[in-house]
Protein backbone atom coordinates (compact mmCIF):
# COMPACT_ATOMS: atom_id res chain seq x y z
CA UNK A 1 118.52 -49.96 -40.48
CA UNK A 2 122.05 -49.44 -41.06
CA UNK A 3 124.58 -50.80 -38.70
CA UNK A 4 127.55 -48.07 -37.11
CA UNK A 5 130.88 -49.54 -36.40
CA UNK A 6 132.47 -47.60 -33.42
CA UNK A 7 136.25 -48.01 -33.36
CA UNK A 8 137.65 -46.96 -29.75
CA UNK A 9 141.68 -46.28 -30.15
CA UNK A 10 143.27 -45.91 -26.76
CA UNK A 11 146.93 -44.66 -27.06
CA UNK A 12 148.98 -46.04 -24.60
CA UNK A 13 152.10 -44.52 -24.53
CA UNK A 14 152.96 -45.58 -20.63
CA UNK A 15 152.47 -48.64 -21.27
CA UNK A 16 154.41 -49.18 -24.66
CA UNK A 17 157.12 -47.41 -22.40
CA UNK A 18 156.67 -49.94 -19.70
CA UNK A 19 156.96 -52.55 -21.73
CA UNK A 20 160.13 -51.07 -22.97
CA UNK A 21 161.63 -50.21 -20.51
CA UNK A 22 160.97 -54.07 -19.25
CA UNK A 23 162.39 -55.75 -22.44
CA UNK A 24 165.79 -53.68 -21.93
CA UNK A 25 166.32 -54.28 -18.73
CA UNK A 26 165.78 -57.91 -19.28
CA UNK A 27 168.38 -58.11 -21.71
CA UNK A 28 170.78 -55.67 -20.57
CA UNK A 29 174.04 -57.31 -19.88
CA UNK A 30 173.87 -56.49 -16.27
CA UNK A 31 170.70 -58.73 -15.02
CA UNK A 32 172.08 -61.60 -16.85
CA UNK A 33 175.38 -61.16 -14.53
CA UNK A 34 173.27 -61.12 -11.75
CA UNK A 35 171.32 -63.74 -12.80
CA UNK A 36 174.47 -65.79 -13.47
CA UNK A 37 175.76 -64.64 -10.31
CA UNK A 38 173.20 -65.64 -8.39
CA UNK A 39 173.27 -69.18 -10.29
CA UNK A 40 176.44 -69.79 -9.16
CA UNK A 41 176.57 -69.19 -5.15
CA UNK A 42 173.24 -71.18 -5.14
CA UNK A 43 174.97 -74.22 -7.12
CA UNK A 44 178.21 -73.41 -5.13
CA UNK A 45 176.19 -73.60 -1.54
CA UNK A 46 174.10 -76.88 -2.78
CA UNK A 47 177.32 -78.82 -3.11
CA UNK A 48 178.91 -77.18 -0.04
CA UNK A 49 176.37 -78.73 2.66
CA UNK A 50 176.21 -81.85 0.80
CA UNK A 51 179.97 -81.82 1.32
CA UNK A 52 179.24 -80.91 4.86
CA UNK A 53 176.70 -83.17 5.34
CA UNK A 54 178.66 -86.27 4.30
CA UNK A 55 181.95 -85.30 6.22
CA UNK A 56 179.89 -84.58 9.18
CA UNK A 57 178.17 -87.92 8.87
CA UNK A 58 181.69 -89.70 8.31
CA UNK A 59 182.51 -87.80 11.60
CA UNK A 60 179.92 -88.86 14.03
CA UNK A 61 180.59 -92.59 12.80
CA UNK A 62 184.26 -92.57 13.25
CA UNK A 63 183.18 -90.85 17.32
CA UNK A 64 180.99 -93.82 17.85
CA UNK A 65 183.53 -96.38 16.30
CA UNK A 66 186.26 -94.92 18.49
CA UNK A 67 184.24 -95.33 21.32
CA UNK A 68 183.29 -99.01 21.02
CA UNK A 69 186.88 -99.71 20.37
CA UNK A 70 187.63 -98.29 23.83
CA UNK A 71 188.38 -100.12 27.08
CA UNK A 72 185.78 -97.91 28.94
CA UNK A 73 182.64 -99.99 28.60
CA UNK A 74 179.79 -97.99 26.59
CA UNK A 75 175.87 -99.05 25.62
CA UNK A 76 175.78 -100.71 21.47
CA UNK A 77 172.13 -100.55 21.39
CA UNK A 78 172.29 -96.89 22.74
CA UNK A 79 175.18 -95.56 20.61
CA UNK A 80 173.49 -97.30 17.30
CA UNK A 81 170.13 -94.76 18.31
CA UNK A 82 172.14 -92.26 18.53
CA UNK A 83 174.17 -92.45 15.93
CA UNK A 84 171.45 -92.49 13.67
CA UNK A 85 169.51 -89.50 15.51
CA UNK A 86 172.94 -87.24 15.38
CA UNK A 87 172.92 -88.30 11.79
CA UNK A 88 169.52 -86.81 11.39
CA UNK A 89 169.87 -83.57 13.22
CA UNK A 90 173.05 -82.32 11.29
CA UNK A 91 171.10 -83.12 8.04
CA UNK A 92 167.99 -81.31 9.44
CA UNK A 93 170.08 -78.28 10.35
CA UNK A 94 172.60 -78.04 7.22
CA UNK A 95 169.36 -78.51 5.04
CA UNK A 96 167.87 -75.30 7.18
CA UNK A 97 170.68 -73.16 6.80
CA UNK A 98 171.09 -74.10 3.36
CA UNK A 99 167.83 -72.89 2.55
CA UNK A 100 168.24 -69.69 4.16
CA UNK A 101 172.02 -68.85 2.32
CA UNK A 102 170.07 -69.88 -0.87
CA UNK A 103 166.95 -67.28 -0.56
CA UNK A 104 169.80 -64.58 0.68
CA UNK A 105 171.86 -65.23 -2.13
CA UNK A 106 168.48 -64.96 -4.61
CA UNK A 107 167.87 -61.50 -3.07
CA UNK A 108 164.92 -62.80 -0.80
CA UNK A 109 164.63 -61.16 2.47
CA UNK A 110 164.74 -63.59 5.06
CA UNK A 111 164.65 -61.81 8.05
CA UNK A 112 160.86 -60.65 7.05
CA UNK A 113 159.91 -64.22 6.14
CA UNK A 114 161.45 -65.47 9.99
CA UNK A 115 159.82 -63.04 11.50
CA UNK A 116 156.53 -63.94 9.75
CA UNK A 117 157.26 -67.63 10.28
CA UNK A 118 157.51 -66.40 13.77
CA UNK A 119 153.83 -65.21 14.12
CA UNK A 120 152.73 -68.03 12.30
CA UNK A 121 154.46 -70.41 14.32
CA UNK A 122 152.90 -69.10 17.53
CA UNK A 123 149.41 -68.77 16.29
CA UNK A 124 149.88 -72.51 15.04
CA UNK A 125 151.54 -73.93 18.38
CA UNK A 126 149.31 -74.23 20.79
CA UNK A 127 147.51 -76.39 18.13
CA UNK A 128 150.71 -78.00 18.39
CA UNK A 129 151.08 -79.71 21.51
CA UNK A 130 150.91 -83.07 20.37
CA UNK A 131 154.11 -82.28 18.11
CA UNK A 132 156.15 -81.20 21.55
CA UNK A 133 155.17 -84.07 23.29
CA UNK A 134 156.09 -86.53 21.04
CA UNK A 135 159.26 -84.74 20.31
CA UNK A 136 160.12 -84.29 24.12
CA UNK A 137 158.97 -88.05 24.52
CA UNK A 138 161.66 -89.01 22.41
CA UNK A 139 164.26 -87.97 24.11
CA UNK A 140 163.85 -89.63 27.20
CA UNK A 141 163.42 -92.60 25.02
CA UNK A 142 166.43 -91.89 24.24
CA UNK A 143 168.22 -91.08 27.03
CA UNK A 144 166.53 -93.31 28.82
CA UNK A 145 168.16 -95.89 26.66
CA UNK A 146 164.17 -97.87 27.32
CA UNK A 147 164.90 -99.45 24.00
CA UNK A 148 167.27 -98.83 20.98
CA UNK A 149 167.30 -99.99 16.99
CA UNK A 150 167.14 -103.67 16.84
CA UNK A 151 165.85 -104.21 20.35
CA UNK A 152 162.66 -106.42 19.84
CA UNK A 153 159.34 -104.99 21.39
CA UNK A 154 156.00 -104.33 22.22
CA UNK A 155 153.89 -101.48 22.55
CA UNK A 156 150.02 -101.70 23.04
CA UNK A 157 149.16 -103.82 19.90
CA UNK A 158 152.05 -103.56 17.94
CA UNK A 159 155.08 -106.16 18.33
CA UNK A 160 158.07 -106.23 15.99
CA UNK A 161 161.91 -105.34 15.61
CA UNK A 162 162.76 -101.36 16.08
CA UNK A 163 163.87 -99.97 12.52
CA UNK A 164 164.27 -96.60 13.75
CA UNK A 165 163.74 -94.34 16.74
CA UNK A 166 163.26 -90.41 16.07
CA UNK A 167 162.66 -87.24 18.00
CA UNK A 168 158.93 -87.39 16.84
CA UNK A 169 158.01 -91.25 15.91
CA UNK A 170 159.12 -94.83 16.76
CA UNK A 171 159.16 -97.46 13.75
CA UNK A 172 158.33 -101.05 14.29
CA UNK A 173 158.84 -103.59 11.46
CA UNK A 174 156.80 -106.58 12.27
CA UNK A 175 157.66 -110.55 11.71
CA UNK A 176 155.61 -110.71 8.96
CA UNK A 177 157.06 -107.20 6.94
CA UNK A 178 154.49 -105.06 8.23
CA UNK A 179 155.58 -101.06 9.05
CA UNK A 180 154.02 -99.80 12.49
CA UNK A 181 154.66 -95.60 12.84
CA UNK A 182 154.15 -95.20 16.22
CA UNK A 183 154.09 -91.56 17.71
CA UNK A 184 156.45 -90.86 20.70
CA UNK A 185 153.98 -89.23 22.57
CA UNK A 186 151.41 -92.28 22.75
CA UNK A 187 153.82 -94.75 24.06
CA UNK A 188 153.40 -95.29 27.25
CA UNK A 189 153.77 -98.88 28.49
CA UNK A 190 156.42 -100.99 26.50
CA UNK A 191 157.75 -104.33 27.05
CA UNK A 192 161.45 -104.86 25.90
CA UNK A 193 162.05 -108.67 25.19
CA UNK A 194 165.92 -107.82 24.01
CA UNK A 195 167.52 -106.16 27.29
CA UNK A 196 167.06 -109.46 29.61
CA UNK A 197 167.19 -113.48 28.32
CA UNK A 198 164.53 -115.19 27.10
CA UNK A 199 163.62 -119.11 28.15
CA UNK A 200 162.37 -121.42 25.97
CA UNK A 201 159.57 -123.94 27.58
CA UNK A 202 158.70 -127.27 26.58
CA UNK A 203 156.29 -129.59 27.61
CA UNK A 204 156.27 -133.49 27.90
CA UNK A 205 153.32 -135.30 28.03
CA UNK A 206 153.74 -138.97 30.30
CA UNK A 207 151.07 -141.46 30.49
CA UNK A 208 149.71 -142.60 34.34
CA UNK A 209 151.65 -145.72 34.04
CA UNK A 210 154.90 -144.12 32.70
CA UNK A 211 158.39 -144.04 34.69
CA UNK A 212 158.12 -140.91 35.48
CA UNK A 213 161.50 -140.87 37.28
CA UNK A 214 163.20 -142.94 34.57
CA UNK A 215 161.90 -140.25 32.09
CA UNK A 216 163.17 -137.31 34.42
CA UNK A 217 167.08 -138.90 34.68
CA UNK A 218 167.33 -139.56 31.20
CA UNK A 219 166.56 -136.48 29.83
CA UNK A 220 168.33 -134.65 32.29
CA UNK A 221 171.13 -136.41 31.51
CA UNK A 222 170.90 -135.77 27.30
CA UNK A 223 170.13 -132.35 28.45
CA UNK A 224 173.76 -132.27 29.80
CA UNK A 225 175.28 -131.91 26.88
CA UNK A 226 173.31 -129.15 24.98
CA UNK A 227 174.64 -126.12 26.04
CA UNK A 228 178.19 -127.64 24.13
CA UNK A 229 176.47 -128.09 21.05
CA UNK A 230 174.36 -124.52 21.07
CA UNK A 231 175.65 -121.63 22.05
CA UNK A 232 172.22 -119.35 22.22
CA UNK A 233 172.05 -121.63 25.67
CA UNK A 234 173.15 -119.57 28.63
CA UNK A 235 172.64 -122.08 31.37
CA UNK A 236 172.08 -125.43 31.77
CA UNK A 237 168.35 -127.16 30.83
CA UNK A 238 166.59 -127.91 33.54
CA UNK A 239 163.54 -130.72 33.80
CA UNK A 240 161.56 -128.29 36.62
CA UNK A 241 159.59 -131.73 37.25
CA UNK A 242 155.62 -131.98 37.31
CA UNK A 243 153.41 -129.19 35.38
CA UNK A 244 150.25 -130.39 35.65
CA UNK A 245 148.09 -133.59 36.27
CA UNK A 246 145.36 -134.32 33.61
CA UNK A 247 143.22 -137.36 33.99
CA UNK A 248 145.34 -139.62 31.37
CA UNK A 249 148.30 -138.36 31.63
CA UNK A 250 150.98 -136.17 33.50
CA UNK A 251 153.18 -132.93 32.00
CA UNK A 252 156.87 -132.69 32.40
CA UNK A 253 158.56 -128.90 32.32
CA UNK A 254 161.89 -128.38 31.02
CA UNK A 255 163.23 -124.98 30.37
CA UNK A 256 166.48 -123.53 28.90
CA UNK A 257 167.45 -120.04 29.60
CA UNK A 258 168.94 -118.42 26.34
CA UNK A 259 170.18 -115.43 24.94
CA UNK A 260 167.70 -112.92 24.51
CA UNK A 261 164.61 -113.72 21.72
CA UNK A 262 166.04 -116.72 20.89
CA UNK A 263 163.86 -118.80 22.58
CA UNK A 264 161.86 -119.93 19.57
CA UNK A 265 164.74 -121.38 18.30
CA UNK A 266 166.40 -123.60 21.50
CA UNK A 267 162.58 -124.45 21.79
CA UNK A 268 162.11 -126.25 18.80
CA UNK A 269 166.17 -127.31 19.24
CA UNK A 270 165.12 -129.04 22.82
CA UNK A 271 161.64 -130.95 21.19
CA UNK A 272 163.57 -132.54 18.18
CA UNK A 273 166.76 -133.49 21.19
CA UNK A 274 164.01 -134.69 23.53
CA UNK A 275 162.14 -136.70 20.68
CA UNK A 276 165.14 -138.74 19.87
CA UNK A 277 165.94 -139.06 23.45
CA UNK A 278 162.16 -140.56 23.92
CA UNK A 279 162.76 -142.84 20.40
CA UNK A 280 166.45 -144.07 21.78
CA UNK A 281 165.27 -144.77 24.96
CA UNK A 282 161.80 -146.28 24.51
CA UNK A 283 160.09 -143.70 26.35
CA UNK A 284 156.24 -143.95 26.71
CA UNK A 285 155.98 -139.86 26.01
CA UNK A 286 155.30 -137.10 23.65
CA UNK A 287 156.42 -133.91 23.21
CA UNK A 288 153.72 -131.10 23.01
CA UNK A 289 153.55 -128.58 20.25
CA UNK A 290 154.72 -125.38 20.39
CA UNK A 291 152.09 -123.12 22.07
């Protein structure tokens, strides 16, 4: 059997015409002007809101400096949150409007895209409640001034120093380097350890046949002279007297109030004072460790 080669030859003029048609227009003087054109005002509107941006910025810091340096007496801990959130919004909103010069100037029409964003944006929020309450949340953390950046805290579980506050989440850095991301909309209880002071405790341990009274005096009396030498002591230490009665011994209370969350610190201050104090004095007592 003999094989038959069938050649099919399709003219195509349209589409040699197309083609064309395409090549010229691609390299027609004209589209590379507005290509260059359009270049340009994108490159010139780029470095325009980052100019904006950073004046803006140097702005809002210069408000807030102006107003610490005033006589009328304003918040720190709620003018460093919002210093950094009114840092935030303006680059949020440049960054928007930036986007939408830079589509205009690219011949992109934005006022279909909004008003499909729109649509999109309605079908999608009532999926979104979550979003609006942690965003509506935030600002009456805010406002509320219930704590600020730096303040040290302690919601549910999570315990560390406040790294940032935003309209949607709350960051927590912990003692030990750990990030918490917290969602604005699940905090509901929090305990602020940085608005009010702290007091540091520490127990003394007095055997049965100790002076207890002789004990109490003459640590009362080096106790006198702390709040001189450290100035994280806001009033003076106090021996509060008997804590407790064990069966071989008997707990002494002293307390210092101090500045707030640095109570670690005058604690372990008042045990090594108190532990000389015991060795200079021939106290029968020891200090307890810190709990």
């Amino acid at each position: 059997m003999k094989k038959i080669t069938v050649w099919l030859v399709i003219d195509l003029p349209f589409s040699s015409k197309m083609l064309e048609g395409f090549l010229d227009k691609l390299f027609a003087e004209e589209t590379w002007l507005i290509i260059g054109e359009s270049l340009l005002q994108v490159l010139l509107i780029f470095v325009l809101s980052r100019i904006v941006i950073k004046v803006g910025k140097s702005i809002i810091s210069k408000f807030f400096l102006m107003r610490a340096n005033s006589p009328i007496r304003v918040s720190e801990r709620r003018d460093a949150t919002l210093l950094r959130l009114l840092k935030n919004i303006l680059t949020y909103t440049v960054n928007f409007i930036t986007i939408i010069m830079i589509l205009e100037a690219v011949n992109i029409e934005v006022k279909a895209l909004l008003a499909g964003a729109g649509i999109i944006g309605l079908a999608i929020g009532f999926g979104a409640q979550s979003l609006v309450k942690d965003v509506i949340m935030g600002f009456f953390i805010i406002f509320e001034d219930q704590f600020s950046v730096g303040d040290q805290i302690k919601i549910k579980d999570y315990e560390g120093e406040v790294i940032e506050i935003g309209l949607r989440t709350t960051k927590i850095k912990s003692s030990i380097g750990q990030l918490f991301v917290i969602p604005n909309g699940s905090i509901l209880e929090v305990t602020n350890f940085s608005i009010l002071n702290s007091v540091a405790v520490v127990d003394l341990t007095l055997p049965y046949d100790g002076d207890i009274e002789r004990a109490e005096k003459t640590i009362s009396h080096m106790l006198e002279s702390l709040p001189t030498k450290y100035e994280d002591i806001v009033k003076m230490p106090q021996v509060l007297g008997i804590q407790s009665l064990n069966p071989n011994d008997v707990v002494l209370r002293i307390t210092a109030e101090t500045v707030p969350m640095r109570h670690y610190f005058i604690g372990r201050v008042l045990r090594k004072e108190i532990k000389n104090c015991i060795d200079e004095n021939h106290l029968k007592a020891t200090v307890q460790e810190e709990s």
